[in-house]
Amino acid sequence: MYDYTPEAINSRLTTHTLGRRIELYRQAGSTNDLVRAAAQRGEAEGLVILAEEQVAGRGRLGRRWVAPPGCCVLCSILLRPRFSPQEAFYITISAAVAIYRTLKALDPVAGGGFAPTIKWSNDVLLNGRKVAGILSESEFSGRDWAFSVLGFGINVNIERAQFGELQDVATSLSGEMGHEVDRVGVLTRVLSELESLYLLLQGGQFGQVYAEWIGALETIGRRVSIIEPSASDDNGKVARVEGTALRVDPDGALVVLTEAGVERRVLAGDVLPR
Ligand code: BTN
């Protein structure tokens, strides 16, 4: 059983800002909400809030994020970006790239065992199944940032049977590696990768982060079927966009060439297997 305490994390942290102040709760509602409240109190950038269990964990598109207690990395980080709020999308993709890099580094047979990818927009997959999800939420003051909360959940030590009906679409690090995985090692690596990517963003260097994200994206060139959360068809049913994923626009929208030969831009949604 590996230790997962602020002291253990601190002793292995190599960052300058991210995680220099850590709070770890045995149980929380949502760590994103705790960081938001801390930001509103004026807490400095880099605060990391972790939970062993969330009773109101949130996922993308208004969904719940459920994880068994004591086995995952459930983390939210307070950021105070200096770049334009129009580039908010880069915060989420930098987290996806940081987790992707961490998985590559964990690969038990150096390039042979793990095949991490990113599924548009920001699900991190391991050998084709979701291992991590990201939810960034920002507040603005006029045209400027007030702050951004970057939350992510990584399935670390979950047994296959625990996924129940999600077994075919979700996985964990221990499930792929066949043994328990040290959460401190995973978290400290993600924070270190994230800090270097975030520094690039703060310096206006978006291209490098974008290129790495695109390189890891498994969606381009694929036939896709996307549920658009906010759109509905004439009968009030949730709208689906089907076709081939062509590219991602600079704002993160996925451009899909539909069967009718029309290009459709999708800003948010879920890519389903076709
Ligand atoms: C997704 O739907 O894929 C995003 C999931 C994000 C979950 C993380 S867990 C830590 C943080 N707190 C939350 O309530 N959500 C995020």
Short mmCIF file of C-alpha atoms and ligand atoms in Angstrom, two decimals:
data_model
loop_
_atom_site.label_atom_id
_atom_site.label_comp_id
_atom_site.label_asym_id
_atom_site.label_seq_id
_atom_site.Cartn_x
_atom_site.Cartn_y
_atom_site.Cartn_z
CA MET A 1 0.00 0.00 0.00
CA TYR A 2 1.53 3.29 -1.08
CA ASP A 3 1.42 6.40 1.07
CA TYR A 4 -0.78 9.21 -0.31
CA THR A 5 -0.34 12.21 1.98
CA PRO A 6 0.58 15.87 1.44
CA GLU A 7 3.98 15.13 3.06
CA ALA A 8 4.72 12.24 0.70
CA ILE A 9 3.65 14.37 -2.26
CA ASN A 10 5.68 17.38 -1.12
CA SER A 11 8.81 15.34 -0.68
CA ARG A 12 8.72 14.24 -4.33
CA LEU A 13 7.38 17.40 -5.95
CA THR A 14 9.73 19.04 -8.46
CA THR A 15 7.55 22.01 -9.38
CA HIS A 16 8.01 25.67 -8.44
CA THR A 17 4.37 26.73 -8.32
CA LEU A 18 1.89 23.93 -8.91
CA GLY A 19 1.26 22.00 -5.72
CA ARG A 20 3.49 24.11 -3.51
CA ARG A 21 0.39 24.31 -1.30
CA ILE A 22 -1.62 21.10 -1.09
CA GLU A 23 -4.80 20.22 0.74
CA LEU A 24 -5.95 16.60 0.79
CA TYR A 25 -9.46 15.75 1.98
CA ARG A 26 -10.68 12.31 2.95
CA GLN A 27 -14.04 13.26 1.51
CA ALA A 28 -15.11 16.34 -0.45
CA GLY A 29 -18.05 17.43 -2.56
CA SER A 30 -16.12 18.42 -5.65
CA THR A 31 -12.47 19.49 -5.49
CA ASN A 32 -13.23 21.97 -8.29
CA ASP A 33 -15.71 23.71 -5.98
CA LEU A 34 -13.17 23.84 -3.13
CA VAL A 35 -10.59 25.45 -5.40
CA ARG A 36 -13.12 27.92 -6.75
CA ALA A 37 -13.97 29.01 -3.18
CA ALA A 38 -10.25 29.33 -2.38
CA ALA A 39 -9.73 31.43 -5.52
CA GLN A 40 -12.56 33.74 -4.51
CA ARG A 41 -10.83 34.19 -1.13
CA GLY A 42 -7.71 35.34 -3.01
CA GLU A 43 -5.59 32.18 -2.73
CA ALA A 44 -2.43 32.21 -4.87
CA GLU A 45 -1.93 30.35 -8.12
CA GLY A 46 -0.76 26.76 -7.79
CA LEU A 47 -2.98 25.62 -4.92
CA VAL A 48 -3.77 21.93 -5.34
CA ILE A 49 -6.78 20.35 -3.69
CA LEU A 50 -7.06 16.57 -3.64
CA ALA A 51 -9.73 14.24 -2.35
CA GLU A 52 -9.76 10.55 -1.57
CA GLU A 53 -13.46 10.59 -2.36
CA GLN A 54 -15.87 13.04 -3.96
CA VAL A 55 -19.56 12.86 -3.20
CA ALA A 56 -20.46 15.45 -5.84
CA GLY A 57 -17.69 14.95 -8.40
CA ARG A 58 -18.49 16.64 -11.69
CA GLY A 59 -17.66 15.55 -15.21
CA ARG A 60 -17.97 17.30 -18.54
CA LEU A 61 -21.33 18.16 -20.06
CA GLY A 62 -23.08 18.33 -16.69
CA ARG A 63 -22.41 14.69 -15.84
CA ARG A 64 -21.30 13.17 -12.55
CA TRP A 65 -17.78 11.85 -12.04
CA VAL A 66 -17.83 8.81 -9.82
CA ALA A 67 -14.72 7.07 -8.49
CA PRO A 68 -14.37 4.52 -5.69
CA PRO A 69 -12.76 6.04 -2.57
CA GLY A 70 -9.02 5.88 -1.92
CA CYS A 71 -7.80 4.67 -5.27
CA CYS A 72 -7.64 7.53 -7.75
CA VAL A 73 -6.07 10.91 -8.29
CA LEU A 74 -8.86 13.46 -7.93
CA CYS A 75 -7.18 16.82 -8.27
CA SER A 76 -8.03 20.46 -8.85
CA ILE A 77 -5.52 23.26 -9.39
CA LEU A 78 -5.91 27.01 -9.11
CA LEU A 79 -4.50 28.91 -12.09
CA ARG A 80 -4.40 32.63 -12.73
CA PRO A 81 -3.55 32.81 -16.44
CA ARG A 82 -2.05 35.92 -18.01
CA PHE A 83 -3.01 35.02 -21.58
CA SER A 84 -6.32 35.89 -23.22
CA PRO A 85 -9.49 34.13 -22.01
CA GLN A 86 -10.04 33.35 -25.69
CA GLU A 87 -7.25 30.81 -25.31
CA ALA A 88 -8.98 29.04 -22.40
CA PHE A 89 -9.06 25.85 -24.44
CA TYR A 90 -5.28 25.55 -24.08
CA ILE A 91 -5.55 25.02 -20.35
CA THR A 92 -7.58 21.86 -20.85
CA ILE A 93 -5.38 20.52 -23.60
CA SER A 94 -2.23 21.14 -21.55
CA ALA A 95 -3.69 18.88 -18.83
CA ALA A 96 -4.46 16.21 -21.42
CA VAL A 97 -0.90 16.41 -22.73
CA ALA A 98 0.56 16.32 -19.19
CA ILE A 99 -1.38 13.14 -18.39
CA TYR A 100 -0.50 11.66 -21.79
CA ARG A 101 3.22 12.31 -21.15
CA THR A 102 2.93 10.76 -17.69
CA LEU A 103 1.38 7.60 -19.10
CA LYS A 104 4.15 7.34 -21.68
CA ALA A 105 6.73 7.64 -18.91
CA LEU A 106 4.96 4.92 -16.90
CA ASP A 107 4.93 2.49 -19.81
CA PRO A 108 6.23 -0.76 -18.31
CA VAL A 109 7.93 -1.84 -21.53
CA ALA A 110 9.04 1.55 -22.81
CA GLY A 111 6.88 2.16 -25.84
CA GLY A 112 5.57 -1.36 -26.14
CA GLY A 113 2.91 -1.87 -23.49
CA PHE A 114 0.99 1.36 -23.27
CA ALA A 115 -0.73 3.13 -26.12
CA PRO A 116 -2.04 6.36 -24.60
CA THR A 117 -4.08 8.62 -26.85
CA ILE A 118 -6.36 11.61 -26.45
CA LYS A 119 -9.92 11.40 -27.66
CA TRP A 120 -11.41 14.74 -28.70
CA SER A 121 -11.84 16.79 -26.84
CA ASN A 122 -9.98 15.76 -23.72
CA ASP A 123 -10.48 12.20 -22.63
CA VAL A 124 -7.20 10.42 -22.06
CA LEU A 125 -7.34 6.81 -23.19
CA LEU A 126 -5.06 3.92 -22.41
CA ASN A 127 -5.16 1.03 -24.84
CA GLY A 128 -8.45 2.42 -26.18
CA ARG A 129 -10.28 2.89 -22.87
CA LYS A 130 -10.76 6.07 -20.83
CA VAL A 131 -8.32 6.37 -17.95
CA ALA A 132 -8.61 10.09 -17.18
CA GLY A 133 -11.00 12.99 -17.62
CA ILE A 134 -10.49 16.73 -17.37
CA LEU A 135 -12.85 19.51 -16.36
CA SER A 136 -11.61 23.08 -16.41
CA GLU A 137 -13.88 25.84 -15.23
CA SER A 138 -13.06 29.51 -15.44
CA GLU A 139 -14.38 32.74 -14.02
CA PHE A 140 -13.96 36.05 -15.76
CA SER A 141 -13.96 39.60 -14.61
CA GLY A 142 -15.14 41.61 -17.62
CA ARG A 143 -12.87 40.61 -20.48
CA ASP A 144 -10.13 39.30 -18.20
CA TRP A 145 -9.65 36.13 -16.23
CA ALA A 146 -10.56 36.11 -12.61
CA PHE A 147 -9.10 32.58 -12.33
CA SER A 148 -9.31 29.12 -13.75
CA VAL A 149 -9.87 25.82 -11.95
CA LEU A 150 -8.27 22.86 -13.67
CA GLY A 151 -9.65 19.56 -12.42
CA PHE A 152 -8.75 16.07 -13.47
CA GLY A 153 -9.49 12.56 -12.36
CA ILE A 154 -7.15 9.66 -13.12
CA ASN A 155 -8.27 6.07 -12.57
CA VAL A 156 -5.23 4.63 -10.82
CA ASN A 157 -6.04 1.56 -8.71
CA ILE A 158 -9.47 0.36 -9.81
CA GLU A 159 -10.12 -3.29 -10.51
CA ARG A 160 -11.74 -4.17 -13.81
CA ALA A 161 -14.88 -5.60 -12.18
CA GLN A 162 -15.40 -2.33 -10.29
CA PHE A 163 -16.16 -0.56 -13.57
CA GLY A 164 -19.35 -2.62 -13.96
CA GLU A 165 -21.11 -1.75 -17.19
CA LEU A 166 -18.31 0.67 -18.11
CA GLN A 167 -15.75 -2.14 -18.41
CA ASP A 168 -15.52 -1.84 -22.17
CA VAL A 169 -14.98 1.90 -22.18
CA ALA A 170 -13.04 2.64 -18.97
CA THR A 171 -9.80 1.37 -17.51
CA SER A 172 -7.26 2.11 -14.78
CA LEU A 173 -3.49 2.16 -14.52
CA SER A 174 -3.44 -0.88 -12.25
CA GLY A 175 -5.78 -2.69 -14.64
CA GLU A 176 -3.34 -2.12 -17.51
CA MET A 177 -0.18 -2.76 -15.49
CA GLY A 178 -1.37 -5.72 -13.46
CA HIS A 179 -0.29 -4.30 -10.11
CA GLU A 180 -0.99 -1.46 -7.70
CA VAL A 181 0.37 1.89 -8.85
CA ASP A 182 1.88 4.62 -6.67
CA ARG A 183 -0.48 7.61 -6.85
CA VAL A 184 2.16 10.03 -5.56
CA GLY A 185 4.40 9.17 -8.52
CA VAL A 186 1.55 9.70 -10.97
CA LEU A 187 0.41 12.99 -9.43
CA THR A 188 3.87 14.54 -9.04
CA ARG A 189 4.76 13.66 -12.63
CA VAL A 190 1.52 15.16 -13.97
CA LEU A 191 2.10 18.36 -11.97
CA SER A 192 5.64 18.65 -13.24
CA GLU A 193 4.63 18.10 -16.90
CA LEU A 194 1.72 20.49 -16.46
CA GLU A 195 3.89 23.22 -14.99
CA SER A 196 6.25 23.15 -17.96
CA LEU A 197 3.34 23.24 -20.43
CA TYR A 198 1.60 26.02 -18.50
CA LEU A 199 4.80 28.09 -18.53
CA LEU A 200 4.76 27.84 -22.33
CA LEU A 201 1.18 29.11 -22.37
CA GLN A 202 1.99 31.94 -19.97
CA GLY A 203 4.79 32.90 -22.37
CA GLY A 204 2.37 32.95 -25.31
CA GLN A 205 3.86 29.78 -26.86
CA PHE A 206 0.67 27.95 -27.70
CA GLY A 207 1.95 26.18 -30.81
CA GLN A 208 4.07 23.58 -29.05
CA VAL A 209 1.27 22.52 -26.71
CA TYR A 210 -1.20 22.40 -29.58
CA ALA A 211 1.15 20.33 -31.76
CA GLU A 212 1.67 17.76 -29.03
CA TRP A 213 -2.06 17.55 -28.36
CA ILE A 214 -2.84 17.10 -32.07
CA GLY A 215 -0.11 14.46 -32.29
CA ALA A 216 -1.77 12.45 -29.52
CA LEU A 217 -5.33 12.91 -30.79
CA GLU A 218 -6.76 9.66 -32.10
CA THR A 219 -9.88 11.28 -33.52
CA ILE A 220 -8.64 12.97 -36.72
CA GLY A 221 -9.29 10.96 -39.87
CA ARG A 222 -11.74 8.68 -38.04
CA ARG A 223 -15.42 8.15 -38.78
CA VAL A 224 -17.18 9.74 -35.83
CA SER A 225 -20.63 10.07 -34.37
CA ILE A 226 -20.91 12.97 -31.98
CA ILE A 227 -23.66 13.82 -29.55
CA GLU A 228 -23.92 17.58 -29.24
CA PRO A 229 -25.15 18.36 -25.74
CA SER A 230 -26.78 21.71 -26.44
CA ALA A 231 -28.29 21.03 -29.86
CA SER A 232 -31.48 19.13 -30.66
CA ASP A 233 -33.18 18.15 -33.89
CA ASP A 234 -36.70 19.16 -35.05
CA ASN A 235 -38.25 16.48 -32.85
CA GLY A 236 -36.43 17.69 -29.75
CA LYS A 237 -34.00 14.75 -29.79
CA VAL A 238 -30.35 15.33 -28.95
CA ALA A 239 -28.56 16.10 -32.23
CA ARG A 240 -25.93 13.78 -33.61
CA VAL A 241 -23.23 14.77 -36.07
CA GLU A 242 -21.90 11.88 -38.13
CA GLY A 243 -19.06 11.85 -40.62
CA THR A 244 -15.28 11.99 -40.79
CA ALA A 245 -13.27 14.11 -38.35
CA LEU A 246 -11.23 16.43 -40.57
CA ARG A 247 -9.36 18.77 -38.25
CA VAL A 248 -9.52 20.84 -35.08
CA ASP A 249 -9.92 24.61 -35.43
CA PRO A 250 -7.74 26.90 -33.28
CA ASP A 251 -10.59 27.34 -30.78
CA GLY A 252 -10.78 23.58 -30.23
CA ALA A 253 -13.85 22.94 -32.38
CA LEU A 254 -13.83 19.62 -34.20
CA VAL A 255 -14.60 19.96 -37.91
CA VAL A 256 -16.57 17.01 -39.25
CA LEU A 257 -17.24 16.29 -42.92
CA THR A 258 -20.77 14.89 -42.91
CA GLU A 259 -22.11 12.29 -45.31
CA ALA A 260 -23.89 15.14 -47.15
CA GLY A 261 -20.46 16.65 -47.85
CA VAL A 262 -20.97 19.58 -45.48
CA GLU A 263 -18.34 20.69 -42.95
CA ARG A 264 -19.81 20.99 -39.43
CA ARG A 265 -17.98 22.58 -36.51
CA VAL A 266 -18.66 20.92 -33.16
CA LEU A 267 -17.57 22.82 -30.05
CA ALA A 268 -18.48 20.31 -27.39
CA GLY A 269 -19.71 16.77 -27.39
CA ASP A 270 -18.92 13.14 -27.00
CA VAL A 271 -17.29 11.12 -29.73
CA LEU A 272 -18.94 7.72 -29.85
CA PRO A 273 -17.40 4.72 -31.59
CA ARG A 274 -18.84 4.12 -35.09
C1 BTN B 1 -14.88 14.18 -17.62
O1 BTN B 1 -16.12 14.18 -17.69
O2 BTN B 1 -14.22 13.44 -18.34
C2 BTN B 1 -14.18 15.11 -16.67
C3 BTN B 1 -14.01 14.52 -15.31
C4 BTN B 1 -13.29 15.42 -14.34
C5 BTN B 1 -13.26 14.84 -12.95
C6 BTN B 1 -12.38 15.63 -12.01
S1 BTN B 1 -12.08 14.75 -10.51
C7 BTN B 1 -11.40 16.16 -9.77
C8 BTN B 1 -12.22 17.35 -10.23
N1 BTN B 1 -13.35 17.58 -9.37
C9 BTN B 1 -14.52 17.38 -10.00
O3 BTN B 1 -15.64 17.51 -9.48
N2 BTN B 1 -14.30 17.02 -11.26
C10 BTN B 1 -12.89 17.00 -11.57
#
